[in-house]
Coordinates of C-alpha atoms in Angstrom, one line a residue:
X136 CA 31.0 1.4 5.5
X137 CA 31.2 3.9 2.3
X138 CA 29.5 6.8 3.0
X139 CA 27.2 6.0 -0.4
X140 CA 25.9 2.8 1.7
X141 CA 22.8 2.9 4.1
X142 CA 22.1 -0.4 5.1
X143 CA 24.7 -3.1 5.0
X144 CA 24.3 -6.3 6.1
X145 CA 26.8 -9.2 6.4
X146 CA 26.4 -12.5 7.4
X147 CA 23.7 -12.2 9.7
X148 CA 22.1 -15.1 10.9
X149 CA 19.0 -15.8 13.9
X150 CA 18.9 -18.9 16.0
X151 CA 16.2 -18.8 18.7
X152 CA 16.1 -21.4 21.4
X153 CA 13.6 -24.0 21.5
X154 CA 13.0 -25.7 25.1
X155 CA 12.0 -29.2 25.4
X156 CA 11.0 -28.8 28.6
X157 CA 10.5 -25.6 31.4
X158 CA 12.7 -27.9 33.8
X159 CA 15.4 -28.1 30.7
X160 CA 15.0 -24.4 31.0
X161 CA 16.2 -24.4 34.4
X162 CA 18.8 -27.0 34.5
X163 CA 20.5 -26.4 30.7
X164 CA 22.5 -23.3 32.4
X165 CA 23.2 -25.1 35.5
X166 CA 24.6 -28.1 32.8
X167 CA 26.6 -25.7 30.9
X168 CA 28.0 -23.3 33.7
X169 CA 29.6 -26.2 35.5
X170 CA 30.9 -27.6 31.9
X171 CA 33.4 -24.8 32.1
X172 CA 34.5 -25.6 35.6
X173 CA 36.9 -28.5 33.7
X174 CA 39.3 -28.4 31.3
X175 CA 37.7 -27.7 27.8
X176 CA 37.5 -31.0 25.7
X177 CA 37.8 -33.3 28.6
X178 CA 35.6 -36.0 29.2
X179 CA 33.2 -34.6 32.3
X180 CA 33.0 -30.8 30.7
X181 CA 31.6 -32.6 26.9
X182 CA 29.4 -35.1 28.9
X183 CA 28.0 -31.8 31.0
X184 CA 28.1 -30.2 27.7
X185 CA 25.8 -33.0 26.0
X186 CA 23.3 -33.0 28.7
X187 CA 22.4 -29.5 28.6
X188 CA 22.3 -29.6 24.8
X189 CA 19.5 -32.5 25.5
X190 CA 16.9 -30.1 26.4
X191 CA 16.4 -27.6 24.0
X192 CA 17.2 -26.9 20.1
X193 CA 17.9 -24.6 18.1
X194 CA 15.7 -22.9 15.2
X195 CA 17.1 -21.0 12.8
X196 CA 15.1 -17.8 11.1
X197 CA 17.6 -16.4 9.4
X198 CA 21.4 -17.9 8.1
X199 CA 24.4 -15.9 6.5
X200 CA 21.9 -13.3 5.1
X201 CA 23.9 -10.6 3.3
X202 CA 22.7 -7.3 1.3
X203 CA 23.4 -3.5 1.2
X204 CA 21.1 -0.9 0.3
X205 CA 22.7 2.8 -1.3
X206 CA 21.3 5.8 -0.3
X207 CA 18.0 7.0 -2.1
X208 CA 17.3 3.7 -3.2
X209 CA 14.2 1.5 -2.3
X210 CA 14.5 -2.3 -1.6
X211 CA 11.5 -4.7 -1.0
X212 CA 12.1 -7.6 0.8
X213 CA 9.4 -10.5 -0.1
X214 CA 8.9 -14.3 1.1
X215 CA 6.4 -16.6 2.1
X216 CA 5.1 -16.3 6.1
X217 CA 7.7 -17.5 8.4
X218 CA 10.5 -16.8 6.0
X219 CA 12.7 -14.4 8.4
X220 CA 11.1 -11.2 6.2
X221 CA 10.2 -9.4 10.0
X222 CA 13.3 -10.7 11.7
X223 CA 15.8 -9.2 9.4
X224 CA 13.8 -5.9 9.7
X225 CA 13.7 -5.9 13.4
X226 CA 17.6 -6.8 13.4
X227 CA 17.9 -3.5 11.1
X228 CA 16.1 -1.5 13.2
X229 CA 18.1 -2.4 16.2
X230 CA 14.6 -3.7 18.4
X231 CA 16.8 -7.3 18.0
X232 CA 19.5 -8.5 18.5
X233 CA 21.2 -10.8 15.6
X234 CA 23.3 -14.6 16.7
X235 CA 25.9 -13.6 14.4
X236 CA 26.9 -11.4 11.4
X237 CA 27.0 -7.6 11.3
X238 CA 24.2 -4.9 10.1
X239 CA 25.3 -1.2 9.8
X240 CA 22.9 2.0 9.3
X241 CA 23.7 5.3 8.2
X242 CA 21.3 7.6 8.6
X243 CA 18.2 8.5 11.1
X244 CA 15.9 5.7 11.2
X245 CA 11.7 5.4 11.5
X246 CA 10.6 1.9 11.6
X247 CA 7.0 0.9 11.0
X248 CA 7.5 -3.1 12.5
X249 CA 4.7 -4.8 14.5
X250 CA 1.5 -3.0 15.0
X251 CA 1.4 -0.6 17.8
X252 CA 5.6 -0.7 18.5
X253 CA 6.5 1.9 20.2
X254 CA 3.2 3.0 21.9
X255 CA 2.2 3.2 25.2
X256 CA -1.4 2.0 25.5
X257 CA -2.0 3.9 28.3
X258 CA -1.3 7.5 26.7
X259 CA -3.3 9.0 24.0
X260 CA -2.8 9.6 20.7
X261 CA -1.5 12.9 21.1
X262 CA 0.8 12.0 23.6
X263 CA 2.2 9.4 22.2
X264 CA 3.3 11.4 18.9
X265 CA 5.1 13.8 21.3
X266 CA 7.1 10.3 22.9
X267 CA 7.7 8.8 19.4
X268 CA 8.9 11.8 18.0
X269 CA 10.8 12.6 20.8
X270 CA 12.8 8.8 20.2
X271 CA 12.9 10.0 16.5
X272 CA 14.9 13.3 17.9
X273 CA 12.6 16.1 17.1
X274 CA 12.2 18.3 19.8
X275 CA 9.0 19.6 21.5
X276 CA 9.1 22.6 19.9
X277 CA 9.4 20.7 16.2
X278 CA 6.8 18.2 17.3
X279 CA 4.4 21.4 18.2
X280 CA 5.1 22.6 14.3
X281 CA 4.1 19.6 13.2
X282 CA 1.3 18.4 15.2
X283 CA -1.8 19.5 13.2
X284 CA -0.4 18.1 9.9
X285 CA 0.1 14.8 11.9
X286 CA -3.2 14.6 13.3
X287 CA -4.7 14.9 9.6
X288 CA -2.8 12.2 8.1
X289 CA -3.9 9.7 10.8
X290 CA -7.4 10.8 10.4
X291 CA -8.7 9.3 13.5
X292 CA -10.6 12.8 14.7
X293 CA -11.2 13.2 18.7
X294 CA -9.1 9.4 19.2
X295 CA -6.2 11.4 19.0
X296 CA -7.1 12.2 22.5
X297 CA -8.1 8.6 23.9
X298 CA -5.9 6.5 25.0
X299 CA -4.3 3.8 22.5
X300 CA -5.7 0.5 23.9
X301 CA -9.0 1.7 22.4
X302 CA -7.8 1.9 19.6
X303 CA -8.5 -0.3 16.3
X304 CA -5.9 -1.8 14.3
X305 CA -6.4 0.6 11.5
X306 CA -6.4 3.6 13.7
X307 CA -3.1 2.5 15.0
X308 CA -1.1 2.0 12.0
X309 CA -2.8 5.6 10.8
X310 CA -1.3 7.3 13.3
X311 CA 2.2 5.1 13.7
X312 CA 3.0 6.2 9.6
X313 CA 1.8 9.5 10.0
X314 CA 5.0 10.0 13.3
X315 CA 7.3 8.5 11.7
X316 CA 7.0 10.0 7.8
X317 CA 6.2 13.3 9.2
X318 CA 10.0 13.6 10.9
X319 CA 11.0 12.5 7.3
X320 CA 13.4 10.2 7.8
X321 CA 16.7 9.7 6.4
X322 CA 15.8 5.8 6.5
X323 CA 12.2 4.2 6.7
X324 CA 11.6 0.6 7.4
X325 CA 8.2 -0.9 6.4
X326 CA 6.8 -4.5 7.6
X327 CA 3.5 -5.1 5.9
X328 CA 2.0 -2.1 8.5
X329 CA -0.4 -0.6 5.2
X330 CA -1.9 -4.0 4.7
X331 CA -3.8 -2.9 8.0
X332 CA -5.5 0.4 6.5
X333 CA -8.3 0.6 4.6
X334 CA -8.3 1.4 0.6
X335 CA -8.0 5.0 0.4
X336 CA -5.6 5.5 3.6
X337 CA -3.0 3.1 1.5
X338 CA -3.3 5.2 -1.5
X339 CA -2.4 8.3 0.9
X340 CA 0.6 6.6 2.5
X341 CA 1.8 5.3 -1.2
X342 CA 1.8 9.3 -1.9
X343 CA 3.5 10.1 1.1
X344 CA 6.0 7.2 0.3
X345 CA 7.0 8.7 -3.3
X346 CA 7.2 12.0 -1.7
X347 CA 9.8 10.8 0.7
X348 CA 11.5 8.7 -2.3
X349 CA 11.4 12.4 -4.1
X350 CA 13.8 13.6 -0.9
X351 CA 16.5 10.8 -1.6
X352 CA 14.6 8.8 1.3
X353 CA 16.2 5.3 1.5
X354 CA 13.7 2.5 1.9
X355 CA 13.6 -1.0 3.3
X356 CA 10.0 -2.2 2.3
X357 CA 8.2 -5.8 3.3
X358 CA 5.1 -7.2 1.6
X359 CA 3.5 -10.1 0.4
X360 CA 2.5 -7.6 -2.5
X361 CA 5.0 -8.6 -5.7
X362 CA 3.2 -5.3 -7.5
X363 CA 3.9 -3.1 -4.9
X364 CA 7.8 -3.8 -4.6
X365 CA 7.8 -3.6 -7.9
X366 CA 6.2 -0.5 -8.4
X367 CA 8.5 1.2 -5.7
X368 CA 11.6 -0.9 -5.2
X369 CA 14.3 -0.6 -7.7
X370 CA 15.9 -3.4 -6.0
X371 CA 14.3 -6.8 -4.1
X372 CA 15.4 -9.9 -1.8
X373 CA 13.4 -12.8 -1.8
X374 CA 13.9 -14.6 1.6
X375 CA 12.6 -18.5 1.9
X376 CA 13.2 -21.2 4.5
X377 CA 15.7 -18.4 6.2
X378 CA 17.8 -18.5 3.6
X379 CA 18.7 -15.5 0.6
X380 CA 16.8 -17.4 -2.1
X381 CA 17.3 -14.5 -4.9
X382 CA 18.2 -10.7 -4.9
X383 CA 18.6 -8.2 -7.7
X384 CA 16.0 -6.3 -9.9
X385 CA 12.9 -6.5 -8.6
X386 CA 10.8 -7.3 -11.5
X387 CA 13.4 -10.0 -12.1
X388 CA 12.8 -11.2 -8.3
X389 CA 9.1 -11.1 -7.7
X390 CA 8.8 -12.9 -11.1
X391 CA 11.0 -15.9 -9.9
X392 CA 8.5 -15.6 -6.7
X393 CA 5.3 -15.6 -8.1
X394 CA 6.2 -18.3 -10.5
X395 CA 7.2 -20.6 -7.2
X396 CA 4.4 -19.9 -5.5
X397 CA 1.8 -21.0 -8.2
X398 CA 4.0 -24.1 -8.6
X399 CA 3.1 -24.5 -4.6
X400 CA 0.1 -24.3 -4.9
X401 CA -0.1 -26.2 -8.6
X402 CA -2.3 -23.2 -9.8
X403 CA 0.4 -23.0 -13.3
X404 CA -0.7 -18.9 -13.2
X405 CA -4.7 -19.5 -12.6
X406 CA -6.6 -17.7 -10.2
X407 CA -8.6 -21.0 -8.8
X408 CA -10.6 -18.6 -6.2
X409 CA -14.0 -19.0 -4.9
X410 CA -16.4 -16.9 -6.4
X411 CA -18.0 -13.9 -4.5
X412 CA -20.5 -12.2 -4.1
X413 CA -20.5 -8.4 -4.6
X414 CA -21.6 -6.4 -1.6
X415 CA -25.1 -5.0 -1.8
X416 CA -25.6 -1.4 -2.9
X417 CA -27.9 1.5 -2.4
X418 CA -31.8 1.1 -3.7
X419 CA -31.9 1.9 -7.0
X420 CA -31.1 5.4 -8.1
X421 CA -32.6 8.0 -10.7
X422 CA -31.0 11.0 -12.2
X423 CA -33.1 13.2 -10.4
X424 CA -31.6 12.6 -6.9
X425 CA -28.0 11.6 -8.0
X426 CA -27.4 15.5 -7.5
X427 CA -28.4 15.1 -4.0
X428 CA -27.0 11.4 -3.0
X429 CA -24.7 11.2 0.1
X430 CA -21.2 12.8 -0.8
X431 CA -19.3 12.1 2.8
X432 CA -17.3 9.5 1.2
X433 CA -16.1 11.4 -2.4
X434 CA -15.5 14.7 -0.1
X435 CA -12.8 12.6 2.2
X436 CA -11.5 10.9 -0.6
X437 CA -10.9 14.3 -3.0
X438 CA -9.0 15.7 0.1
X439 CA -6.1 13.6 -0.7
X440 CA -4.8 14.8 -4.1
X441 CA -6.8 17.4 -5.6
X442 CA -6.1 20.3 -8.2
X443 CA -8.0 22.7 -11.2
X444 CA -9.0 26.0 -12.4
X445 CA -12.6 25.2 -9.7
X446 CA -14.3 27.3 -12.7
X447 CA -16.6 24.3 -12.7
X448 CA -16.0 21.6 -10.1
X449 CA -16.3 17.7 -9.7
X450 CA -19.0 17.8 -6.8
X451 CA -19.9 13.9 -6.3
X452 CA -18.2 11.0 -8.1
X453 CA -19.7 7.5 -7.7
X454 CA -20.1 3.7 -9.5
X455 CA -23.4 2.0 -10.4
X456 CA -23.5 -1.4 -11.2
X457 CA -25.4 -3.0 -13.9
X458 CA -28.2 -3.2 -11.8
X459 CA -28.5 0.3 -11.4
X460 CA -27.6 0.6 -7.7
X461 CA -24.4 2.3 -6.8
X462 CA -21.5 0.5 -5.3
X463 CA -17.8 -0.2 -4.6
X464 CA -17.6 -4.2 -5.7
X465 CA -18.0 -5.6 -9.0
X466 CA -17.1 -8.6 -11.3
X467 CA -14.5 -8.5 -14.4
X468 CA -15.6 -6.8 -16.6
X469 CA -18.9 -6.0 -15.5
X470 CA -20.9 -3.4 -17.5
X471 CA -20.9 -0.3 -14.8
X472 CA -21.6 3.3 -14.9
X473 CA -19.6 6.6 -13.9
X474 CA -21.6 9.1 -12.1
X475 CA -20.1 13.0 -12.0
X476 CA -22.1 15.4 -10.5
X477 CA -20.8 18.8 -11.5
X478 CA -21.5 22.5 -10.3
X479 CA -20.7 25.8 -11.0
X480 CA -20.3 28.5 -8.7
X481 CA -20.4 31.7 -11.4
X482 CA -22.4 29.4 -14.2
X483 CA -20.6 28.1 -17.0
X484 CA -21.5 27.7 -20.8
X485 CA -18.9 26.1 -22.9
X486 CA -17.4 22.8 -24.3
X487 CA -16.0 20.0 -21.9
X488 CA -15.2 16.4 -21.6
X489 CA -14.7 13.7 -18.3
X490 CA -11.9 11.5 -18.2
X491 CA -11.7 8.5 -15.9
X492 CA -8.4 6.2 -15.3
X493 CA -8.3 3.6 -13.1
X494 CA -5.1 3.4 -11.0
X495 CA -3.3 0.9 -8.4
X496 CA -3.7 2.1 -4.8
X497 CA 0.4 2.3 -5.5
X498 CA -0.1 5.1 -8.4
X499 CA 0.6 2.7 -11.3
X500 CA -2.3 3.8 -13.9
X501 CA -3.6 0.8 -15.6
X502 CA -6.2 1.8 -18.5
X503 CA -8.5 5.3 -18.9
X504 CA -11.5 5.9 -21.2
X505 CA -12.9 9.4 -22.2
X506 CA -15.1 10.6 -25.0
X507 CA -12.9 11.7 -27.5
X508 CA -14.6 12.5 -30.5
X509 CA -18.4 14.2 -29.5
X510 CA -18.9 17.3 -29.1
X511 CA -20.5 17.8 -25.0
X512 CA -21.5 21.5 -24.2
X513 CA -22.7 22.5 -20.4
X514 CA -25.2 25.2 -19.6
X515 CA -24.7 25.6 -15.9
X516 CA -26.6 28.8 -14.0
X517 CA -24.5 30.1 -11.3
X518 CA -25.1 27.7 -8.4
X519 CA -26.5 25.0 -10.4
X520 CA -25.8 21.5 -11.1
X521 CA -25.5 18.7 -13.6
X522 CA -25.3 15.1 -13.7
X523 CA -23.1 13.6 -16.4
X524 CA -22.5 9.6 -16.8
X525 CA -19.9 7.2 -18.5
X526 CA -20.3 3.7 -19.2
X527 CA -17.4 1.7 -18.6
X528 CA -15.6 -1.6 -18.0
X529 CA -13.1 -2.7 -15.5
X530 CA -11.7 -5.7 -17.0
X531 CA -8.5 -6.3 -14.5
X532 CA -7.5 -9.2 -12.2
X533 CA -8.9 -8.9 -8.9
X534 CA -8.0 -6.6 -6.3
X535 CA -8.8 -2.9 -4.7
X536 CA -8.0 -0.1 -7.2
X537 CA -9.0 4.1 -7.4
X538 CA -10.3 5.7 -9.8
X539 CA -9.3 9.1 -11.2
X540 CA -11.7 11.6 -12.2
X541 CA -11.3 14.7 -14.4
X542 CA -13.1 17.4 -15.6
X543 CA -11.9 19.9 -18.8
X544 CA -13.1 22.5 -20.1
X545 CA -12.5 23.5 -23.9
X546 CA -13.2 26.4 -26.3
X547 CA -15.4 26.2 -29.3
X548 CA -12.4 26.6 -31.5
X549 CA -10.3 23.6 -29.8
X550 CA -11.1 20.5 -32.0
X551 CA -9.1 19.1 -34.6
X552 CA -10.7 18.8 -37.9
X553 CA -11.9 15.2 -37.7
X554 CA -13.6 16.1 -34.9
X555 CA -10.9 15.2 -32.2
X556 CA -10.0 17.5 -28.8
X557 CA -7.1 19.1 -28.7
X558 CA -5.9 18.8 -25.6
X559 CA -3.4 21.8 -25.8
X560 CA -6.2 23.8 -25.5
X561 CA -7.9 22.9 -22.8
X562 CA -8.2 24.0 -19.5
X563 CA -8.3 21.7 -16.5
X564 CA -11.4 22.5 -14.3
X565 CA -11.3 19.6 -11.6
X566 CA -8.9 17.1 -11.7
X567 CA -9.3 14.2 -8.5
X568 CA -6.7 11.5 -8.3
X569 CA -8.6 9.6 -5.4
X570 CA -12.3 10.3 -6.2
X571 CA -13.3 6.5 -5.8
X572 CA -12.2 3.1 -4.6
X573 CA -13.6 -0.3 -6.2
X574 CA -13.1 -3.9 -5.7
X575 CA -13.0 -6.2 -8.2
X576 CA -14.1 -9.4 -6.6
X577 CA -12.3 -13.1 -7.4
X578 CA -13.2 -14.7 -10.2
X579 CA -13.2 -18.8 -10.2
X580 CA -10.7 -19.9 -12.7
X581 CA -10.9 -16.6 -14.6
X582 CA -6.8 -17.5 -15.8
X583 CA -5.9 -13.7 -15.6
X584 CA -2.1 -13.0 -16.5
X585 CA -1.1 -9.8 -15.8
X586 CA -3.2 -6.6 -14.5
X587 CA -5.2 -6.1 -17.8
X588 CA -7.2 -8.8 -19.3
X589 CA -9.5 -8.8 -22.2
X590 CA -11.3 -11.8 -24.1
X591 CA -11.7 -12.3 -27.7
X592 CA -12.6 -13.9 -30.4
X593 CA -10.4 -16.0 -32.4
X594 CA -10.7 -17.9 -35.6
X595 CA -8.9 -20.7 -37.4
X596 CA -8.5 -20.9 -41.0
X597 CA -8.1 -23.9 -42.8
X598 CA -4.6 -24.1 -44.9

């Protein structure tokens, strides 16, 4: 295999037995040992031969499936349930065994496959971070560096020393990605594991994955997620009935895949989904104790990717709804409200501006909105607060998305004549790239193409 290669697969194929009966079990081996006791091709050994072959068949979950992967690059892998997507990935990672064809490696391998592979239920957290790290080759020493950062990218607090049986599904896939990224791997193999966490724990392992990708990382990613593979993957293979049904670029592929599915499903591109209801929020709030509502969740969430001058900081950052009440779900396009809470350590007098964008949990930004043109001025005391709010719209498909909040700070002199910022001359105060998640919930028969949607008005005029 050429050193430039990472993964090469040839020809692989998967047949697992299926027994007719647990006798057939028993007596197919007994059948087929005592067919090679005879001559091959004679009459006895085929009839021994046949009679075995009675009692079980054979299902095929993979046939002649062939790709390679260079070095650096990221390949998604994408197909309806019970397409072969896991099996090829288990094959790769060396947990199975394939019925024929060949599958190469080059390079130290961290696999994130079934949901708690690899730990022992019985040790905790910690120890089993020192055991999968010690299969990944790190020593005890290395592991002992990198413990603590560990530990805070699963984010599962004093877990980490119970045992992993008590353990929920989302605290076992935190602290799976957090072993193998953190031995930064020269390959990472990825089966649908992130689906498991919750909104702003994908966001963090999306970073994490780019920063690996930065490194020259090679990745071998599976989802039912055509955005995501196409927002990471250079390269994809769609996989259906066991068979390579299409590879090459990935927008090419998981446009060919999309396009079959809503022909399944005879939805021709509509989103026929049963409408929802969003999720109750808060009672209603009032400006004067938005400076003082509950800030757990904004604090956990500005941990993840955070940066500014802190001459005047983003302190809370939530969503109302159009009913006044803050929360995380909404409609299409529903008339909501952006809530910054800002404070100011030394005081601060001066011009500034917010900027929200709303962003896929992958990093993709979609649309941002800002007041570009007034003129905002702060008059902060040292130690004081201010609330500032945006109206805003969200009009995307639906799905779970973050939101990005900034905050700059300008001088008098820093506006173009017509009024306009200049953003040259600004100075960024507090800039949050997680601050907030959102749902949008399903819309029935909404006929969204694409991420973005916006009605309009149209007219016809008469020739």
């Amino acid at each position: 295999m050429s050193e430039e290669i990472a993964i090469s697969v040839q020809g692989v194929s998967k047949a697992y037995r299926i027994w007719e009966s647990p006798a057939g079990r028993l007596t197919s081996p007994i059948f087929q040992k005592a067919a090679g006791l005879f001559p091959a091709g004679s009459s006895l050994a085929q009839s021994l031969e046949n009679r075995a072959a009675k009692n079980y068949r054979d299902f095929w979950a993979l046939k002649d499936i062939s790709f390679e992967v260079k070095k650096g690059e990221s390949v998604g892998i994408i197909g309806r349930n019970g397409s072969g997507k896991s099996t090829i990935l288990q094959i790769i990672a060396g947990t199975l065994q394939p019925t024929s064809g060949t599958v190469k490696v080059n390079g130290r391998v961290a696999a994130l496959l079934e949901l708690g592979s690899g730990f022992n239920p019985e040790f905790t957290g910690r120890e089993n971070v020192y055991l999968n790290a010690a299969v990944l080759g790190l020593s005890r020493t290395e592991v002992d560096a990198k413990f603590e950062s560990i530990a805070a990218f699963a984010d599962i607090g004093d877990f980490i020393e119970q045992p992993v049986k008590t353990y929920s599904s989302g605290m076992m896939v935190r602290l799976a990605f957090a072993v193998q990224t953190a031995v930064e791997p020269e390959v990472l193999i990825i089966d649908e594991a992130l689906s498991v966490g919750d909104a702003p724990f994908q966001a963090k392992c999306f970073a994490r994955i780019r920063h690996l990708q930065g490194r020259g990382c090679t990745i071998l990613l599976v989802t039912h997620d055509s955005g995501t593979i196409q927002t990471f993957c250079q390269k994809a293979l769609w996989l259906a009935g066991s068979i390579s049904q299409r590879q090459g670029i990935s927008a090419d592929v998981c446009g060919a895949y999309n396009r079959d599915c809503a022909r399944a499903m005879g939805m021709d591109h509509q989103e026929h989904l049963a409408p929802s209801t969003a999720a109750p929020g808060l009672p209603k709030h009032s400006s004067n104790n938005w400076i003082n509502e509950d800030r757990t969740e904004f604090e956990k969430n500005a941990r993840i990717r955070r940066r500014g001058t802190a001459q005047v900081q983003i302190t809370n950052f939530f969503v109302l709804g159009e009913k006044g009440s803050r929360t995380a779900c909404m409609r299409w396009d529903e008339d909501i409200t952006a809530v910054y809470v800002l404070n100011s350590a030394k005081g601060y007098s001066g011009q500034f501006r917010v900027g929200l964008s709303c962003v896929t949990l992958q990093g993709t930004e979609l649309l941002s909105c800002a007041d570009r043109t007034h003129r905002h001025r702060l008059d902060i005391p040292a130690g004081g607060s201010v609330v500032v709010t945006m109206p805003f719209r969200l009009p995307l498909k639906s799905g779970d998305y973050s939101l990005y909040a900034g905050l700059f700070l300008f001088s008098d002199d820093a506006f173009f004549p017509e009024g306009t910022l200049d953003f040259s001359r600004s100075t960024v105060a507090d800039s949050i790239s997680y601050a907030a998640f959102v749902t949008i919930l399903p819309q029935f028969n909404l006929g969204i193409h694409g991420p973005v949607h916006f009605d309009t008005q149209i007219s016809v005029i008469a020739s």
